[in-house]
Amino acid sequence: MKKKLITTLLGASLLLAACGGEKAADKSATEAETIKIGALGPLTGGVAIYGISATNGLKLAVDEINANGGILGKQIELNLLDEKGDSTEAVNAYNKLVDWGMVALIGDVTSKPSVAVAEVAAQDGIPMITPTGTQLNITEAGSNVFRVCFTDPYQGEVLAKFTKDKVAAKTVAIMSNNSSDYSDGVANAFAKEAEAQGIEIVAREGYSDGDKDFKAQLTKIAQKNPDVLFIPDYYEQDGLIAIQAREVGIKSVIVGSDGWDGVVKTVDPSSYAAIEDVFFANHYSTKDSNEKVQNFIKNYKEKYNDEPSAFSALSYDAAYILKAAIEKAGSTDKEAIVKAIKEIEFDGITGHLTFDEKNNPIKSITMIKIVNGDYTFDSVVSK
């Protein structure tokens, strides 16, 4: 009887262990069934407004995709790391995501960290999509590196044509950040195309990161009285320069690059006159009546109680591009995903997109005009 009882208990114990093991195995299988997507962005630091806005758009898309069945029947597991706007931090974060097992990367957000990460991602062959890195050489790192936004040279050229065609400018002054590859890249392309369009560049002044006083440079520009003042930089500097430009008497039409998006938040309403009628390049307009665009804006506002910037829209599109590519590939094999991205034709929040031979998007630019502290739709332009 005692022997029989021991045998029964042993059997029950083995059965329980087997059940527990089966549950553990099931759990492991479930974890293996997720699609691991890595993401990078500056969530703290000087350019955090861009990183937060971008990654909020990404998270919204991932939540939607998961709620609608995921990708290939699997849920996305998103691992988002803060790189603080620093290239070294970005590469370290990327390596952590590789160790974690990501199948693709959405990021980085700003250009310098994107270049640094692209160089290592190219060695690994991991599909990488930067939603917002505009610097030209990001995608030159490798055939597995893509971008959703237009490039610095592209927008510089289009903005020069816009300055000629829309503003009818005959003279222009350029004010750019010598410490920024982004600012210099747009400025150089703009200057080259402006000259090709017959626009005279009457002044070109520079400054450095962290500068707050631009009046010496702007006073020189004021003496030339240009038709247009071109300022290609990020919103923090843009707002300061615009205010000081008006203070020294510059009445020129101000034209800017996509870094202007968000400038209204940094300018006190009492100074809105300084940025009135500024034109700047962007990737979409919240005033677009397209149903897909308006649904995106509505869902973003409900989730974050804020209006989505172009960075939000580009990152949202990046997630759906990756989804479409993985579904087209039918697997998470990195080479198959890269091939599928190259062949994709995509209609997103930021417009219709295909990729050229250098993995840069072929798409239009939306021109925004600031009126009474609001971003109004002006026109859609292209080369």
XYZ file of C-alpha atoms in Angstrom:
383
model
C 0.000 0.000 0.000
C 2.815 2.372 0.952
C 4.703 1.478 -2.212
C 1.559 2.067 -4.292
C 0.986 5.486 -2.650
C 4.570 6.561 -3.355
C 4.203 5.468 -6.968
C 0.940 7.413 -7.293
C 2.446 10.565 -5.768
C 5.501 10.243 -7.994
C 3.275 9.909 -11.040
C 1.239 12.943 -10.028
C 4.419 14.894 -9.426
C 5.748 13.984 -12.855
C 2.414 14.918 -14.426
C 2.446 18.322 -12.715
C 6.048 18.859 -13.780
C 5.121 17.906 -17.308
C 2.199 20.360 -17.282
C 4.428 23.081 -15.895
C 7.058 22.281 -18.490
C 4.443 22.370 -21.216
C 3.277 25.809 -20.037
C 6.874 27.028 -19.957
C 7.404 25.663 -23.442
C 4.197 27.310 -24.594
C 5.331 30.603 -23.103
C 8.695 30.271 -24.823
C 6.987 29.514 -28.116
C 4.724 32.507 -27.679
C 7.701 34.774 -27.072
C 9.380 33.355 -30.164
C 6.263 34.141 -32.150
C 6.645 37.909 -31.627
C 8.368 40.056 -34.224
C 11.095 42.035 -32.508
C 11.475 45.544 -33.876
C 14.054 47.901 -32.414
C 13.752 51.671 -32.304
C 16.025 54.562 -31.376
C 15.340 58.202 -30.612
C 16.426 61.159 -28.479
C 13.867 60.948 -25.678
C 15.937 63.263 -23.483
C 18.388 66.047 -24.303
C 18.396 69.039 -26.619
C 16.469 67.492 -29.525
C 14.059 65.430 -27.418
C 11.035 67.216 -28.916
C 11.849 65.505 -32.214
C 12.512 62.112 -30.653
C 9.357 62.104 -28.552
C 7.170 63.246 -31.426
C 8.711 60.669 -33.789
C 8.515 57.726 -31.427
C 4.956 58.614 -30.426
C 3.987 58.225 -34.083
C 5.809 54.905 -34.193
C 4.132 53.614 -31.027
C 0.710 54.610 -32.345
C 1.307 52.598 -35.522
C 2.582 49.560 -33.604
C -0.452 49.627 -31.312
C -2.759 49.786 -34.333
C -0.947 46.973 -36.126
C -1.037 44.734 -33.051
C -4.724 45.482 -32.463
C -5.426 44.412 -36.042
C -3.667 41.052 -35.823
C -0.014 42.047 -36.029
C 2.275 41.026 -38.878
C 1.971 37.534 -40.367
C -0.282 36.714 -37.422
C 2.400 37.689 -34.904
C 2.446 40.607 -32.484
C 5.146 43.249 -32.742
C 7.438 43.486 -29.728
C 8.830 47.016 -29.790
C 12.006 47.894 -27.904
C 12.566 51.655 -27.886
C 15.831 53.044 -26.486
C 16.846 56.621 -25.687
C 20.094 57.726 -27.382
C 19.944 61.300 -25.997
C 20.738 62.806 -29.411
C 24.308 61.469 -29.191
C 26.018 59.333 -31.860
C 27.986 57.183 -29.401
C 24.902 56.565 -27.282
C 23.027 55.657 -30.461
C 25.570 53.023 -31.523
C 25.626 51.542 -28.013
C 21.835 51.374 -28.017
C 21.849 49.778 -31.459
C 24.217 47.054 -30.235
C 21.883 46.353 -27.310
C 19.021 45.918 -29.761
C 21.097 43.506 -31.854
C 21.846 41.434 -28.740
C 18.121 41.523 -27.928
C 17.382 39.970 -31.313
C 15.678 42.659 -33.382
C 14.794 41.729 -36.956
C 14.670 45.357 -38.135
C 15.355 48.873 -36.871
C 13.208 51.983 -37.127
C 15.505 54.900 -36.411
C 17.457 56.912 -35.785
C 15.687 60.270 -35.727
C 18.207 63.072 -36.304
C 20.944 62.916 -38.913
C 24.257 62.542 -37.038
C 23.213 59.536 -34.912
C 21.491 58.067 -37.984
C 24.774 58.158 -39.912
C 26.651 56.491 -37.044
C 24.065 53.728 -36.661
C 23.752 53.186 -40.421
C 27.471 52.425 -40.649
C 27.215 49.548 -38.168
C 23.798 48.360 -39.389
C 25.265 48.070 -42.883
C 27.878 45.641 -41.582
C 25.172 43.506 -39.965
C 22.740 43.668 -42.877
C 19.850 44.476 -40.536
C 17.027 46.361 -42.289
C 17.121 49.968 -41.086
C 14.584 52.684 -41.847
C 15.247 56.188 -40.601
C 11.941 58.046 -40.671
C 13.466 61.503 -40.383
C 17.239 61.480 -40.970
C 17.683 63.813 -43.941
C 21.488 63.839 -44.314
C 22.373 62.522 -47.775
C 25.004 59.945 -46.821
C 22.826 57.999 -44.350
C 21.551 55.586 -46.997
C 24.957 55.451 -48.673
C 26.180 53.336 -45.738
C 24.657 50.179 -47.186
C 21.945 48.660 -49.360
C 19.928 47.742 -46.253
C 19.505 51.364 -45.085
C 16.399 53.332 -46.111
C 14.720 56.611 -45.262
C 11.113 57.869 -45.391
C 11.861 61.616 -45.478
C 13.334 63.561 -48.355
C 17.063 64.369 -48.264
C 18.824 67.628 -47.393
C 20.034 68.279 -50.963
C 16.611 67.461 -52.395
C 14.766 69.906 -50.176
C 17.461 72.550 -50.699
C 16.980 72.335 -54.463
C 13.183 72.363 -54.251
C 13.225 75.311 -51.837
C 15.411 77.308 -54.222
C 12.951 76.658 -57.056
C 10.082 77.601 -54.737
C 11.892 80.838 -53.835
C 12.155 81.673 -57.523
C 8.709 80.511 -58.678
C 6.469 81.294 -55.705
C 8.227 84.214 -53.987
C 9.652 85.633 -57.244
C 12.884 86.428 -55.420
C 15.783 88.032 -57.246
C 18.109 88.239 -54.236
C 18.573 86.010 -51.212
C 20.671 85.880 -48.036
C 21.508 82.598 -46.332
C 21.921 82.152 -42.573
C 23.080 78.641 -41.659
C 24.554 76.652 -38.774
C 28.210 75.849 -39.485
C 28.172 73.196 -36.737
C 25.348 71.245 -38.345
C 25.749 68.903 -41.311
C 21.988 69.175 -41.744
C 21.908 72.976 -41.896
C 25.000 73.248 -44.083
C 23.794 70.475 -46.386
C 20.469 72.170 -47.090
C 22.154 75.585 -47.407
C 24.748 74.366 -49.911
C 22.150 72.678 -52.122
C 19.913 75.743 -51.919
C 22.772 78.088 -52.868
C 23.772 75.980 -55.877
C 20.219 75.738 -57.213
C 19.449 79.393 -56.444
C 22.347 80.453 -58.630
C 21.140 78.080 -61.347
C 17.731 79.753 -61.101
C 19.297 83.185 -61.549
C 18.858 84.309 -57.938
C 21.706 86.464 -56.619
C 23.087 85.419 -53.222
C 23.894 88.773 -51.634
C 25.042 87.469 -48.239
C 25.880 84.201 -46.533
C 26.394 84.205 -42.774
C 27.058 81.404 -40.290
C 26.856 80.603 -36.594
C 27.500 77.673 -34.257
C 25.454 75.342 -32.078
C 24.448 77.013 -28.843
C 24.684 80.567 -30.169
C 21.907 82.851 -28.931
C 22.911 86.229 -30.342
C 22.783 86.530 -34.137
C 22.468 90.304 -34.473
C 25.983 90.904 -35.846
C 25.339 88.569 -38.789
C 21.782 89.776 -39.267
C 22.832 93.431 -39.294
C 25.149 92.675 -42.226
C 22.283 90.934 -44.011
C 19.921 93.850 -43.315
C 22.281 96.159 -45.201
C 21.793 94.026 -48.334
C 17.976 94.108 -48.097
C 17.453 90.687 -49.761
C 14.073 89.570 -51.080
C 14.397 86.316 -49.109
C 16.225 85.272 -45.955
C 16.834 81.523 -46.061
C 17.254 79.842 -42.649
C 17.740 76.053 -42.732
C 18.036 74.812 -39.136
C 16.056 73.252 -36.290
C 13.147 75.103 -34.724
C 14.973 76.343 -31.589
C 17.508 78.370 -33.568
C 15.003 79.266 -36.283
C 12.683 81.067 -33.887
C 15.486 83.036 -32.261
C 16.959 84.082 -35.594
C 13.585 85.145 -36.996
C 12.823 87.312 -33.952
C 16.252 88.971 -34.045
C 16.027 89.428 -37.830
C 12.875 91.499 -37.399
C 14.475 93.409 -34.519
C 17.338 94.594 -36.745
C 14.908 95.653 -39.435
C 14.979 92.757 -41.910
C 11.679 92.690 -43.797
C 12.600 89.861 -46.177
C 10.332 86.881 -46.743
C 11.735 84.051 -44.607
C 11.996 80.583 -46.162
C 13.091 77.559 -44.152
C 13.681 73.819 -44.226
C 11.715 71.051 -42.500
C 13.511 71.719 -39.198
C 11.106 74.630 -38.733
C 8.319 72.215 -37.871
C 7.568 72.844 -34.182
C 8.798 76.448 -34.120
C 5.441 77.872 -33.016
C 5.749 76.035 -29.689
C 9.019 77.828 -28.961
C 7.894 81.355 -29.841
C 5.825 83.375 -27.395
C 2.536 84.525 -28.933
C 3.672 88.117 -28.390
C 6.412 87.443 -30.979
C 4.281 85.672 -33.604
C 4.733 88.661 -35.928
C 8.376 87.631 -36.364
C 7.389 84.284 -37.917
C 4.293 85.525 -39.756
C 4.221 84.397 -43.423
C 7.298 82.195 -43.058
C 7.355 79.421 -45.674
C 8.989 76.104 -44.818
C 9.269 72.643 -46.315
C 7.455 69.797 -44.640
C 6.438 66.209 -45.160
C 2.691 66.606 -44.734
C 0.067 69.089 -43.596
C -2.434 68.608 -40.798
C -4.803 70.635 -42.999
C -4.796 67.869 -45.634
C -8.402 66.698 -46.084
C -7.362 63.124 -46.961
C -9.368 60.716 -44.771
C -6.304 58.633 -43.908
C -4.443 61.742 -42.759
C -7.342 63.032 -40.694
C -7.850 59.639 -39.002
C -4.164 59.565 -38.103
C -4.376 63.071 -36.601
C -7.544 62.174 -34.660
C -6.036 58.977 -33.221
C -2.767 60.702 -32.343
C -4.558 63.509 -30.519
C -6.688 61.011 -28.594
C -3.615 59.066 -27.509
C -1.189 61.891 -26.734
C -3.370 64.994 -26.359
C -1.136 66.777 -28.857
C -1.024 67.476 -32.584
C 1.293 65.193 -34.570
C 4.307 66.798 -36.196
C 5.860 65.674 -39.468
C 8.232 63.545 -37.383
C 5.213 61.706 -35.962
C 3.759 61.117 -39.426
C 7.053 59.921 -40.929
C 7.643 57.436 -38.116
C 4.063 56.213 -38.366
C 4.639 55.602 -42.079
C 7.955 53.844 -41.349
C 6.167 51.263 -39.194
C 3.620 50.543 -41.898
C 6.315 50.351 -44.598
C 8.118 47.743 -42.504
C 4.845 45.854 -41.948
C 4.151 45.813 -45.688
C 7.691 44.667 -46.440
C 7.649 41.786 -43.933
C 4.275 40.655 -45.276
C 5.570 40.905 -48.844
C 8.667 38.916 -47.861
C 6.570 36.376 -45.958
C 9.273 36.093 -43.326
C 11.550 38.015 -40.974
C 14.687 37.032 -42.870
C 16.724 40.229 -43.077
C 17.706 39.851 -46.739
C 14.111 39.121 -47.732
C 12.875 42.188 -45.854
C 15.474 44.438 -47.520
C 14.498 43.143 -50.959
C 10.817 43.744 -50.210
C 11.407 47.317 -49.020
C 13.284 48.112 -52.241
C 10.309 46.947 -54.306
C 7.585 48.588 -52.244
C 5.080 51.139 -53.497
C 3.463 52.803 -50.520
C 0.717 55.327 -49.844
C 1.020 56.798 -46.383
C 0.342 59.867 -44.297
C 3.263 61.659 -45.949
C 2.167 60.766 -49.463
C 2.944 58.280 -52.212
C 6.410 56.769 -51.990
C 8.751 54.523 -53.921
C 12.496 54.144 -53.388
C 15.214 55.115 -55.847
C 18.429 53.199 -56.465
C 20.013 54.793 -53.377
C 17.065 53.883 -51.084
C 15.874 57.482 -50.934
C 12.158 58.150 -51.370
C 10.738 59.615 -54.530
C 8.039 61.939 -53.191
C 6.710 65.513 -53.136
C 7.333 68.266 -50.579
C 4.518 70.078 -48.796
C 5.080 73.798 -48.300
C 3.708 75.261 -45.075
C 2.976 78.939 -44.423
C 2.806 80.229 -40.849
C -0.237 82.470 -40.351
C -1.275 83.787 -36.922
C 0.787 81.128 -35.167
C -0.773 78.330 -37.226
C 0.752 76.027 -39.854
C -1.369 76.501 -42.959
C -1.124 74.476 -46.169
C 0.416 76.436 -49.045
C 1.253 74.040 -51.875
C 2.838 70.763 -52.929
C 6.070 71.110 -54.890
C 8.673 68.805 -56.413
C 11.719 68.929 -58.660
